Short mmCIF file of C-alpha atoms in Angstrom, two decimals:
data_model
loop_
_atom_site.label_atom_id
_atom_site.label_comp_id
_atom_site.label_asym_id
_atom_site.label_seq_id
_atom_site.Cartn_x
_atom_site.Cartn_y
_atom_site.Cartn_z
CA UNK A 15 0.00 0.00 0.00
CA UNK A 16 3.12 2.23 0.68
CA UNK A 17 4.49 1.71 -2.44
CA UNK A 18 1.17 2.22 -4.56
CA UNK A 19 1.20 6.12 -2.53
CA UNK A 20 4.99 6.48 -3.28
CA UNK A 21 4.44 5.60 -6.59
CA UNK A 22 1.38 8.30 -6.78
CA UNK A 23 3.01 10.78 -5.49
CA UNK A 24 6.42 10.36 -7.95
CA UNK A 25 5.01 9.49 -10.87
CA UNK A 26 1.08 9.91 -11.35
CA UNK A 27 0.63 13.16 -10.00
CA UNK A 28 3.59 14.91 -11.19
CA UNK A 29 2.60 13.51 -14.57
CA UNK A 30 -0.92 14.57 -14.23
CA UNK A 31 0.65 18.05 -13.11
CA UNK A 32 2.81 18.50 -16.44
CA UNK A 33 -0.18 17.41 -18.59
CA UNK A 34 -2.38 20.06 -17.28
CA UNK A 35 0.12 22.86 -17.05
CA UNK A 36 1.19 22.08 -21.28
CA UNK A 37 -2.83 22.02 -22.14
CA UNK A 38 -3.02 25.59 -20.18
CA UNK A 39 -0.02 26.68 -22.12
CA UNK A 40 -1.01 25.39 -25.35
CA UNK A 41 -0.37 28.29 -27.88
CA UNK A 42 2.36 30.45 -25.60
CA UNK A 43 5.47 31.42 -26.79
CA UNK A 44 8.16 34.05 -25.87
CA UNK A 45 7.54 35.69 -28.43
CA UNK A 46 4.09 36.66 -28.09
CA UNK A 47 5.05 39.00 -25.06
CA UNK A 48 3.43 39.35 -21.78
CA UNK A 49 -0.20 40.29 -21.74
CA UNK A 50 -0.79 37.99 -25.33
CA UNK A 51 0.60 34.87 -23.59
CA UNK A 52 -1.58 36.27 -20.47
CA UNK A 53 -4.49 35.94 -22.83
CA UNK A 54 -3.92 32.54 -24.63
CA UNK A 55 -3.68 30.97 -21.36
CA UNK A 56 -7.25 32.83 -19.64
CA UNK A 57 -8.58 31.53 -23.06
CA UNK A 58 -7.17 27.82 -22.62
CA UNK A 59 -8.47 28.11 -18.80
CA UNK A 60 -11.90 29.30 -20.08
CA UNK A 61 -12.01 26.14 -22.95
CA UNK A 62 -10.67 23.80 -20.23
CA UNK A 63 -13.29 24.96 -17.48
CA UNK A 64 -16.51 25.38 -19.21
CA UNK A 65 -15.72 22.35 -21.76
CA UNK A 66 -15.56 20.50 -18.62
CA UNK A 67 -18.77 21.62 -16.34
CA UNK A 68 -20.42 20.97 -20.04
CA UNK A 69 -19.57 17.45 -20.25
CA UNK A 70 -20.42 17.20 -16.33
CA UNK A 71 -23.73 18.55 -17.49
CA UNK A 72 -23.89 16.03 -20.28
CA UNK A 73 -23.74 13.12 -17.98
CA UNK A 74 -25.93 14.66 -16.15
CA UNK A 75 -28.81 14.62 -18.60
CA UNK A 76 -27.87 11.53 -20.31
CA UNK A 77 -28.55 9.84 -17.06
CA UNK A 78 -31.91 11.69 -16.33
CA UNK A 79 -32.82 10.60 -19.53
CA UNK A 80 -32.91 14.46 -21.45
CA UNK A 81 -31.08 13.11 -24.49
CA UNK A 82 -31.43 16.15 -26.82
CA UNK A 83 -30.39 18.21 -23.43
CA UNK A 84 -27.20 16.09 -23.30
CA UNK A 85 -26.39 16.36 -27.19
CA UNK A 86 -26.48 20.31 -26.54
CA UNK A 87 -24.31 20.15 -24.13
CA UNK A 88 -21.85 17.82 -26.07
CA UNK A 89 -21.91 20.51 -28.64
CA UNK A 90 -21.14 23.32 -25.83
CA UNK A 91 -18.01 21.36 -24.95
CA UNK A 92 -16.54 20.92 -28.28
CA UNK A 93 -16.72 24.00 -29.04
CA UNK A 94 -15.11 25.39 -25.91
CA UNK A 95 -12.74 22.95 -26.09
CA UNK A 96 -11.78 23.78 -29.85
CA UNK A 97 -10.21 27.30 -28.67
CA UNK A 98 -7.61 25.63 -27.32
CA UNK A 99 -7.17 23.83 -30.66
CA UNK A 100 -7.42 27.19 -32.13
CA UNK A 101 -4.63 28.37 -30.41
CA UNK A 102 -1.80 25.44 -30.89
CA UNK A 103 -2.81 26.35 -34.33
CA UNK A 104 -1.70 29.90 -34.20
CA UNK A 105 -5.36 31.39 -34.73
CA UNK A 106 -5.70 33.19 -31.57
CA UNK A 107 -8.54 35.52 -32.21
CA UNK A 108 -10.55 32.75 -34.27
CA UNK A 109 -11.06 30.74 -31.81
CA UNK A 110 -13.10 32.34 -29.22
CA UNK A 111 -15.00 34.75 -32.28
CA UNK A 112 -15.87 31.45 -33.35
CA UNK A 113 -16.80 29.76 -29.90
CA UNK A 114 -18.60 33.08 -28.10
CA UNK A 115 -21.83 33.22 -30.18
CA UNK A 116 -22.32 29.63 -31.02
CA UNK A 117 -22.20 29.15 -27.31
CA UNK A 118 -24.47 31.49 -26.53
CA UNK A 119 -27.28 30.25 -29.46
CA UNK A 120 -26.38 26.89 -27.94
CA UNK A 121 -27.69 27.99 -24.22
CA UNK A 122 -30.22 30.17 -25.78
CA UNK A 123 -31.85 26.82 -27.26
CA UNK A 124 -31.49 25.18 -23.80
CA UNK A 125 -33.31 27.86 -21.91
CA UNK A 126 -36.10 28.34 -24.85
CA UNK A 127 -36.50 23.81 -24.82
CA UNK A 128 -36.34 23.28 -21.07
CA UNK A 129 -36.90 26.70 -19.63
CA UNK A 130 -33.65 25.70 -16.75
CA UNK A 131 -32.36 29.45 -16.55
CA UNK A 132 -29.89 28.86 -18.73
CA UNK A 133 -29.88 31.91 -20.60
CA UNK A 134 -27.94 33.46 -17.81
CA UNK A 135 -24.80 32.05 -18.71
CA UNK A 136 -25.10 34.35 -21.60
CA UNK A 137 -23.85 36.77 -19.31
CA UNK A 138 -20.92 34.61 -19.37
CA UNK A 139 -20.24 34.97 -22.71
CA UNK A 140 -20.45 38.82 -22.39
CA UNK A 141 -18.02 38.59 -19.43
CA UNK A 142 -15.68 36.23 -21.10
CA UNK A 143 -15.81 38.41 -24.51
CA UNK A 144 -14.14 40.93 -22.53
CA UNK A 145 -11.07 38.68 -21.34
CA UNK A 146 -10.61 37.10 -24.65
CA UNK A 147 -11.66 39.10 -27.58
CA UNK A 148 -8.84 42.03 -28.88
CA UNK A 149 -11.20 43.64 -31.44
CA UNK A 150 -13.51 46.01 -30.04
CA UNK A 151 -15.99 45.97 -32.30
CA UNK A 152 -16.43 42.13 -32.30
CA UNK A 153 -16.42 42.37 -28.52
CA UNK A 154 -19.46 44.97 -28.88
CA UNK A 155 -21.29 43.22 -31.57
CA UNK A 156 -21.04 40.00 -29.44
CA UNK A 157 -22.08 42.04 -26.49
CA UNK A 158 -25.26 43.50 -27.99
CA UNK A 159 -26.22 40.19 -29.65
CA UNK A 160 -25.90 38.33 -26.33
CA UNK A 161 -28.14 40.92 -24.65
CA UNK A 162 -30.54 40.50 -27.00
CA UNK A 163 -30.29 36.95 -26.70
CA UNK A 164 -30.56 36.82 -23.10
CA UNK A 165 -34.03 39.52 -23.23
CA UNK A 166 -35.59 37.59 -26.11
CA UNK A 167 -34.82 33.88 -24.17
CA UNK A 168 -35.88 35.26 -21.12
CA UNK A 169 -39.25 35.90 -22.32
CA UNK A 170 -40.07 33.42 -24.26
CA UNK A 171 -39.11 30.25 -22.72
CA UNK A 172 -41.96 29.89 -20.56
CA UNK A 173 -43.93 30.25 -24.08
CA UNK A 174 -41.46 28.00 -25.65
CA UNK A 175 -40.46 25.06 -23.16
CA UNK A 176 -41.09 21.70 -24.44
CA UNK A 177 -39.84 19.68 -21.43
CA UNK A 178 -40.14 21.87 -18.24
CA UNK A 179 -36.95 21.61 -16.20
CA UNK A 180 -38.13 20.86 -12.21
CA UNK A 181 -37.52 23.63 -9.65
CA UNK A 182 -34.11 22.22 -7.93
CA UNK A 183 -32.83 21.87 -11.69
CA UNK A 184 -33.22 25.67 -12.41
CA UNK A 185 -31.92 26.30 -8.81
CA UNK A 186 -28.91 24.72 -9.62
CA UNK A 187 -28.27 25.94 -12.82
CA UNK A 188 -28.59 29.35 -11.16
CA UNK A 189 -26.34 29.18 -8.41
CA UNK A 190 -23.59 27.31 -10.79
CA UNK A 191 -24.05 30.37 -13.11
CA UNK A 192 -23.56 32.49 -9.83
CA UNK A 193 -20.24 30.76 -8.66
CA UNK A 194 -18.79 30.66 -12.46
CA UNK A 195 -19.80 34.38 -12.53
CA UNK A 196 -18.34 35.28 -9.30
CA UNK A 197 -15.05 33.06 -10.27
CA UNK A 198 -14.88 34.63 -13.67
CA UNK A 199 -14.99 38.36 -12.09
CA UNK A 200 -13.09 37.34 -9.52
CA UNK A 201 -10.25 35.94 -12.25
CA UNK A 202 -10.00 38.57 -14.22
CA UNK A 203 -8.95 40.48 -10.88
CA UNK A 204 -6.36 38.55 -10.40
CA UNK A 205 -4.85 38.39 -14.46
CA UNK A 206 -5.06 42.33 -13.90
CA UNK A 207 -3.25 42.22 -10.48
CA UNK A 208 -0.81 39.82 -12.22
CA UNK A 209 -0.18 41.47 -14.98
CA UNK A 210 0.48 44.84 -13.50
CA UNK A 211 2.56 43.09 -11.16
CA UNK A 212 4.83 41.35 -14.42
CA UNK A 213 4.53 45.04 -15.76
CA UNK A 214 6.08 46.76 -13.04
CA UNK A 215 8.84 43.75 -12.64
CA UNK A 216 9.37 44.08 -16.27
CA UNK A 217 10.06 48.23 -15.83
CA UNK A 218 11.77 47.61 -12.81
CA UNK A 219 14.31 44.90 -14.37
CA UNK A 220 14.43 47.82 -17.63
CA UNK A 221 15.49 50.48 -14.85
CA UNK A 222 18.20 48.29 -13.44
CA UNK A 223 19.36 47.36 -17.09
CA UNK A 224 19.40 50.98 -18.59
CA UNK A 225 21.74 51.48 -14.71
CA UNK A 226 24.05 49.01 -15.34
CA UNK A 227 25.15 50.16 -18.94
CA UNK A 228 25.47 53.93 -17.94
CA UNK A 229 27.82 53.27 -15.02
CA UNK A 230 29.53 50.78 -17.38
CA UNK A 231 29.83 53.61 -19.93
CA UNK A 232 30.93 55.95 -16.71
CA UNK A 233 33.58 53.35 -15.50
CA UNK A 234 35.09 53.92 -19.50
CA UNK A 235 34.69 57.28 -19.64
CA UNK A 236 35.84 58.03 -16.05
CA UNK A 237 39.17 55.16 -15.94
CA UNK A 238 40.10 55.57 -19.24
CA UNK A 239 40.06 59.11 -20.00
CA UNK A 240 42.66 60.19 -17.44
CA UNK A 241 45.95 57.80 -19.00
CA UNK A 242 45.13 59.01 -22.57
CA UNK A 243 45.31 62.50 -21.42
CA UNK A 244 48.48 61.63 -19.34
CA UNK A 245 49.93 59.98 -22.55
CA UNK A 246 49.20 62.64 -25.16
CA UNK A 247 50.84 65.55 -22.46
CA UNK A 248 54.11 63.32 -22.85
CA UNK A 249 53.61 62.97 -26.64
CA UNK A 250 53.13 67.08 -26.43
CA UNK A 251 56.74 67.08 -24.41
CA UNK A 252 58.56 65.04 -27.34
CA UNK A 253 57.17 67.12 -30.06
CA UNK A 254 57.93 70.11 -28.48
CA UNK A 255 61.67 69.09 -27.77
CA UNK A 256 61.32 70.05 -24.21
CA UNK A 257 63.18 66.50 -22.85
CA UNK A 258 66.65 65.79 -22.20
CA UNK A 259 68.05 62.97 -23.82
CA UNK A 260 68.13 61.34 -20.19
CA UNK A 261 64.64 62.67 -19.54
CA UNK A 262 63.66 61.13 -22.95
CA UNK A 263 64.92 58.11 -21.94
CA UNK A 264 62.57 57.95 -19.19
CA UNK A 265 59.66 58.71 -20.56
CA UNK A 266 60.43 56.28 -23.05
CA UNK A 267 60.21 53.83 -20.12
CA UNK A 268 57.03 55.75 -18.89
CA UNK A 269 55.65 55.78 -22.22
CA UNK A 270 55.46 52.20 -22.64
CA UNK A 271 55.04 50.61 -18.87
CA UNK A 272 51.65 53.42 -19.61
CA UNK A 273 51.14 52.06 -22.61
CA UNK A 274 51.02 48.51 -21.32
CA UNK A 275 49.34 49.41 -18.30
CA UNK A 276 46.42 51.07 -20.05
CA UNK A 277 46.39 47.61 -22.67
CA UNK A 278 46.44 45.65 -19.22
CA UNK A 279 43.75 47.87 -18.10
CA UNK A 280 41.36 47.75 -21.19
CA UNK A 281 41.61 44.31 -21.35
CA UNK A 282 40.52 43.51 -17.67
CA UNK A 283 38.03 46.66 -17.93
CA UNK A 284 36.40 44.87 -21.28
CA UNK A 285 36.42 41.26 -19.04
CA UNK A 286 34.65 42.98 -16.64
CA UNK A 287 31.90 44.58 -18.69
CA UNK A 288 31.54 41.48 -20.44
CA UNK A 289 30.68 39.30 -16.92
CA UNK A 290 28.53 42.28 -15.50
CA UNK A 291 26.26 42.91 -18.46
CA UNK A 292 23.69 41.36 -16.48
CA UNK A 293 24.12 43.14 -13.10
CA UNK A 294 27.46 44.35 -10.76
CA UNK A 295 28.15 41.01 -9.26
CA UNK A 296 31.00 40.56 -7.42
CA UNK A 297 33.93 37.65 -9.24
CA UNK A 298 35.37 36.94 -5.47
CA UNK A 299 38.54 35.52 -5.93
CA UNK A 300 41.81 35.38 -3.46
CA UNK A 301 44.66 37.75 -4.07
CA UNK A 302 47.33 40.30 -2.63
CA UNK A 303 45.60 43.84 -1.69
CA UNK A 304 49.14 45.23 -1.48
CA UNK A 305 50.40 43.97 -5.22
CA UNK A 306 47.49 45.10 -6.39
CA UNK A 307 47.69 48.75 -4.84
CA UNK A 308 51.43 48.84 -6.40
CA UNK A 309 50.12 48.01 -9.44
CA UNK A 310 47.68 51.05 -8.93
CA UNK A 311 50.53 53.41 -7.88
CA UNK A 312 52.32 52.60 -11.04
CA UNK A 313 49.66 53.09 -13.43
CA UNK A 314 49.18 56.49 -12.01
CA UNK A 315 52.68 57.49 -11.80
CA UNK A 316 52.59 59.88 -14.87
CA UNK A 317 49.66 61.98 -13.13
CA UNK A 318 51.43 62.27 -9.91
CA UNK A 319 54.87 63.42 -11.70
CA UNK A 320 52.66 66.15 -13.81
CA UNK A 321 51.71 67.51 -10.72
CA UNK A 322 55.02 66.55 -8.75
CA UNK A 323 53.03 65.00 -6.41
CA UNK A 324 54.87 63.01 -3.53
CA UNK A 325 52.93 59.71 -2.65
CA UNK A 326 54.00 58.59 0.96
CA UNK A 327 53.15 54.82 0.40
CA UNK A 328 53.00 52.87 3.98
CA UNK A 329 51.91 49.61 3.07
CA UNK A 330 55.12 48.08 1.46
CA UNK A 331 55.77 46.40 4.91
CA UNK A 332 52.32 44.23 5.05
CA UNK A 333 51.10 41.40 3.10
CA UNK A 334 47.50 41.17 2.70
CA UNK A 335 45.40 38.26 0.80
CA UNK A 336 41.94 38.87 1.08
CA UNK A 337 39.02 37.59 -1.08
CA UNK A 338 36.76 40.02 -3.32
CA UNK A 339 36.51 40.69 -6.97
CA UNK A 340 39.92 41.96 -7.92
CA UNK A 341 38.66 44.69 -10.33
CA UNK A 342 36.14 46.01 -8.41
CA UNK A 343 39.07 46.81 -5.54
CA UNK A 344 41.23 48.07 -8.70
CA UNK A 345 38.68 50.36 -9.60
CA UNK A 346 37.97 51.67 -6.02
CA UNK A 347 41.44 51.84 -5.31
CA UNK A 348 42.25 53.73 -8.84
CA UNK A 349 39.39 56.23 -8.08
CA UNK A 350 40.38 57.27 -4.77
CA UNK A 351 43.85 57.67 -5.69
CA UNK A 352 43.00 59.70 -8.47
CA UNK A 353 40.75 61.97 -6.41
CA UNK A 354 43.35 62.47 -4.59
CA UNK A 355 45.55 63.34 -7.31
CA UNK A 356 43.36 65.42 -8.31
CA UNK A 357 42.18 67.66 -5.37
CA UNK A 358 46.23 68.10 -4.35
CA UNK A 359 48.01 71.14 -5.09
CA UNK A 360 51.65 70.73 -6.96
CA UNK A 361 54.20 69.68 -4.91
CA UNK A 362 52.08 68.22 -2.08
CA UNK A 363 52.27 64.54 -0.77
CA UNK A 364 49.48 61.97 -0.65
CA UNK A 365 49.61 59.44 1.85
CA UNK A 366 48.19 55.76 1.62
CA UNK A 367 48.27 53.51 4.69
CA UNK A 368 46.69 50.47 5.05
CA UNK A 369 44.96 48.85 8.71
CA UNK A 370 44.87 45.36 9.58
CA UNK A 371 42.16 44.32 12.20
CA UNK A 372 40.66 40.37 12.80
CA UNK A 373 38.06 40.74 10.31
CA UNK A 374 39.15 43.56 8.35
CA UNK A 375 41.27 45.21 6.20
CA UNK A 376 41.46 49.43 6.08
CA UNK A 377 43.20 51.05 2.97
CA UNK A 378 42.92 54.89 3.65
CA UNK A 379 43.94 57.42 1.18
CA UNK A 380 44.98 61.48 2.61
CA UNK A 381 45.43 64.59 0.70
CA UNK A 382 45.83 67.46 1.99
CA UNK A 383 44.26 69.54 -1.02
CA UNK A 384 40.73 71.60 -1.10
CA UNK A 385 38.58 69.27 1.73
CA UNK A 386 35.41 68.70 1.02
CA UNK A 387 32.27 70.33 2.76
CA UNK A 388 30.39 69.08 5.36
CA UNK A 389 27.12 69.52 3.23
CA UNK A 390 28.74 67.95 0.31
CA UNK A 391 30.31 64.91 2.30
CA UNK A 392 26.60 63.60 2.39
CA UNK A 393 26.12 63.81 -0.92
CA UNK A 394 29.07 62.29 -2.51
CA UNK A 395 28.12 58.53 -2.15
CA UNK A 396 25.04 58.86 -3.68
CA UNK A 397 24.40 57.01 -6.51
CA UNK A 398 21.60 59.10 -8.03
CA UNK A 399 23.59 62.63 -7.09
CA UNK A 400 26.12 63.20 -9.41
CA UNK A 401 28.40 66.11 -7.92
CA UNK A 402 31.32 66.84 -9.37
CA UNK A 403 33.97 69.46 -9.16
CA UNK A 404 37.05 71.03 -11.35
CA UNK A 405 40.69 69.92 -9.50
CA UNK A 406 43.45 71.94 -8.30
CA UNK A 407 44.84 71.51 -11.83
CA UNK A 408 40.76 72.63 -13.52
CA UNK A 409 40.92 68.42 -14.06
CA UNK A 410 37.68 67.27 -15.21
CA UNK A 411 35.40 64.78 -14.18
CA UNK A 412 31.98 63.01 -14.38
CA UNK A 413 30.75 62.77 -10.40
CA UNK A 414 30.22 58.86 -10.63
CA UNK A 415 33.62 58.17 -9.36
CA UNK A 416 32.95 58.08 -5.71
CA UNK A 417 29.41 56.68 -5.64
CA UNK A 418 30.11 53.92 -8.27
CA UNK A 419 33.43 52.95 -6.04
CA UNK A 420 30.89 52.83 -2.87
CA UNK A 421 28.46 50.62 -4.73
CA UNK A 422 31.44 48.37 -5.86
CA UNK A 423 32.45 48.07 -2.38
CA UNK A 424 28.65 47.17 -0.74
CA UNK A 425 28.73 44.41 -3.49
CA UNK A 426 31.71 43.33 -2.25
CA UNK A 427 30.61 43.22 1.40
CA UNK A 428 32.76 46.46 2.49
CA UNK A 429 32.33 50.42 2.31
CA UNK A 430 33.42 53.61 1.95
CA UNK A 431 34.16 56.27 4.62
CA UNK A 432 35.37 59.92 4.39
CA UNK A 433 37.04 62.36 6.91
CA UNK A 434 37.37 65.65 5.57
CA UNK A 435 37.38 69.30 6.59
CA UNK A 436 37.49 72.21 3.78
CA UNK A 437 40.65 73.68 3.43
CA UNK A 438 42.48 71.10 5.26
CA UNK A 439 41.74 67.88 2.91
CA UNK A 440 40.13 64.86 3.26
CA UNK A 441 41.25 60.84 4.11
CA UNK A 442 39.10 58.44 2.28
CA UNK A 443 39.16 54.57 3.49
CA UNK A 444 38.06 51.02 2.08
CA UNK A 445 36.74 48.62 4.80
CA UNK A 446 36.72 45.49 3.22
CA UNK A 447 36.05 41.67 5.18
CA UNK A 448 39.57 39.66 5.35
#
């Protein structure tokens, strides 16, 4: 007996489960969008339903011996059940155009033979023309003819009845009307509710998406504009024969470890766009915070030279393997560097220190430029503020720097902090989990 339920449960009723679910789906497709697919399947559930309670009524009759009553109600069902052949076939519309008004002569005959208050399930038809027609003026023809259907029926099947349905018969036909009514109403609710619900998904999912690709197109226009314009002021130099031999030497050097840093830095930024296109989510990995902040350092050598710029770099002494998504950190790191950078008079020195604690790792970043205001310090994290400000040097920037580095870092289980006071400068620091 165990293994007969076990059996039920794992293979009957799962079974049972899919067949019903691909009848109600019969007809949808991807590519019909939201509310059409919402429609084939109300029109499948509507074929499914009312072919059904029509072959429940058929039995009915056939055994209470009303034989013609039965064959009507055969016909009801096969023609609610063809809409859902209509729609495996593609003809979405044709089905229930088809189905509405020969069910609705089919239950006017009914009511006008046995007089069983049938003809108010032509109020059915009305309410299901609603749900499944598109074209208004079919829905509004079908609407007027089943009015006209129901006030004609209504008043002429006492006149008309052949075989006079009892009392309990018409009693029952009435209250199944009323609970397919109120279910039908109360449907239609719910696709609405549903569908404004996929609707506002749908926008919010859009939102996210149109997001993602402008900070993407920020990241590029905010990491890789600064090394060009480094590179073409030491082009500028060379033309201008304003290097040493020894001093164009050296920027030879620079030239090239910039050049291969930026070619480095294009390819992992291109990686990176390519694995985020559907979101900023993290790539944890392990690696070594301080290599990585060298590598940092050196990419933005050129900038600090332009501005002979001393960088006071204290974290050469630790070693530091932590797990996060490497670029994420590069790009947090790189931005706060380069804020610094830029909000630093000439000849000034940055410092960069880093913390170690039992479950975290600090990397702060001081200048001792412009500060930032204590109004402003709220702001600057935001991700739908943009502020942004000229440099020291009238360097020019987009405002997504900061809040795209703090969003990096919440995705990466960490934050940003600031400490600043106007005039004075400011200390920026990274709190990320060891």
């Amino acid at each position: 007996m165990n293994n007969v339920q076990t059996d039920l449960k794992r293979v009957v009723f799962p079974n049972i489960i899919h067949f019903i679910n691909r009848i109600l789906n019969t007809g949808v497709h991807e590519a019909n969008g939201i509310a059409r697919n919402r429609q084939i399947r109300t029109v499948n559930i509507a074929g499914v339903v009312g072919g059904t309670v029509s072959l429940m009524f058929s039995l009915i009759n056939t055994c209470l011996g009303n034989y013609l009553l039965a064959l009507i109600n055969i016909c009801t069902m096969a023609c609610l059940y063809s809409m859902v052949y209509f729609n495996e076939k593609k003809k979405y519309d044709l089905g229930p155009m088809i189905t509405m008004p020969v069910c609705a002569l089919q239950l006017s005959a009914s009511a006008l033979i046995y007089n069983n208050n049938m003809e108010l399930y032509l109020l059915l038809v009305v309410c299901l023309s609603l749900i499944l027609l598109n074209n208004k003026w079919v829905m509004l023809a079908l609407g007027i003819f089943s009015a006209i259907l129901l006030g004609v029926t209504h008043r002429l099947a006492p006149i008309t009845v052949i075989h006079q349905a009892t009392e309990a018969r018409r009693i029952m036909n009435a209250v199944i009307w009323l609970i397919m009514l109120l279910f039908c109403l109360y449907y239609f609710r719910l696709q609405i509710m549903a569908y404004t619900k996929e609707l506002e998904e749908s926008n919010r999912q859009l939102n996210v998406a149109n997001k993602t690709r402008e900070k993407l197109i920020s990241i590029l226009a905010h990491d890789m504009s600064s090394p060009i314009n480094t590179l073409f002021f030491m082009l500028d130099l060379l033309q201008e024969d304003m290097l040493s031999g020894k001093d164009f030497a050296d920027s030879s050097r620079l030239l090239i470890l910039q050049a291969k840093n930026l070619q480095e830095n294009m390819d992992g930024l291109l990686q990176w766009c390519y694995t985020q296109m559907k979101g900023i989510a993290p790539q944890p990995v392990h690696f070594n915070l301080v290599v990585l902040i060298e590598e940092v350092i050196t990419f933005l050598q050129p900038q600090l030279q332009k501005k002979h710029i001393q960088l006071q770099n204290d974290i050469a002494q630790y070693s530091c393997i932590i797990q996060a998504d490497q670029e994420h950190v590069r790009l947090i790191i790189r931005n706060l560097l380069s804020n610094a950078i830029k909000f630093s008079y000439r000849e000034a020195t940055i410092v960069i220190n880093m913390e170690e604690k039992s479950d975290e790792v600090i990397i702060s970043v001081a200048d001792f430029g412009v500060g930032i205001a204590a109004n402003i310090q709220e702001k600057i994290f935001a991700a739908d503020n943009i502020y942004s400000t000229p440099g020291t040097g009238n360097e020019k920037g987009i405002g997504l720097g900061l809040s795209l580095s703090q969003e990096f870092a919440q995705k990466n289980n960490g934050f940003l902090s600031v400490l600043s006071e106007e005039g004075k400068g400011s200390t920026f620091s990274l709190h990320l989990n060891k």
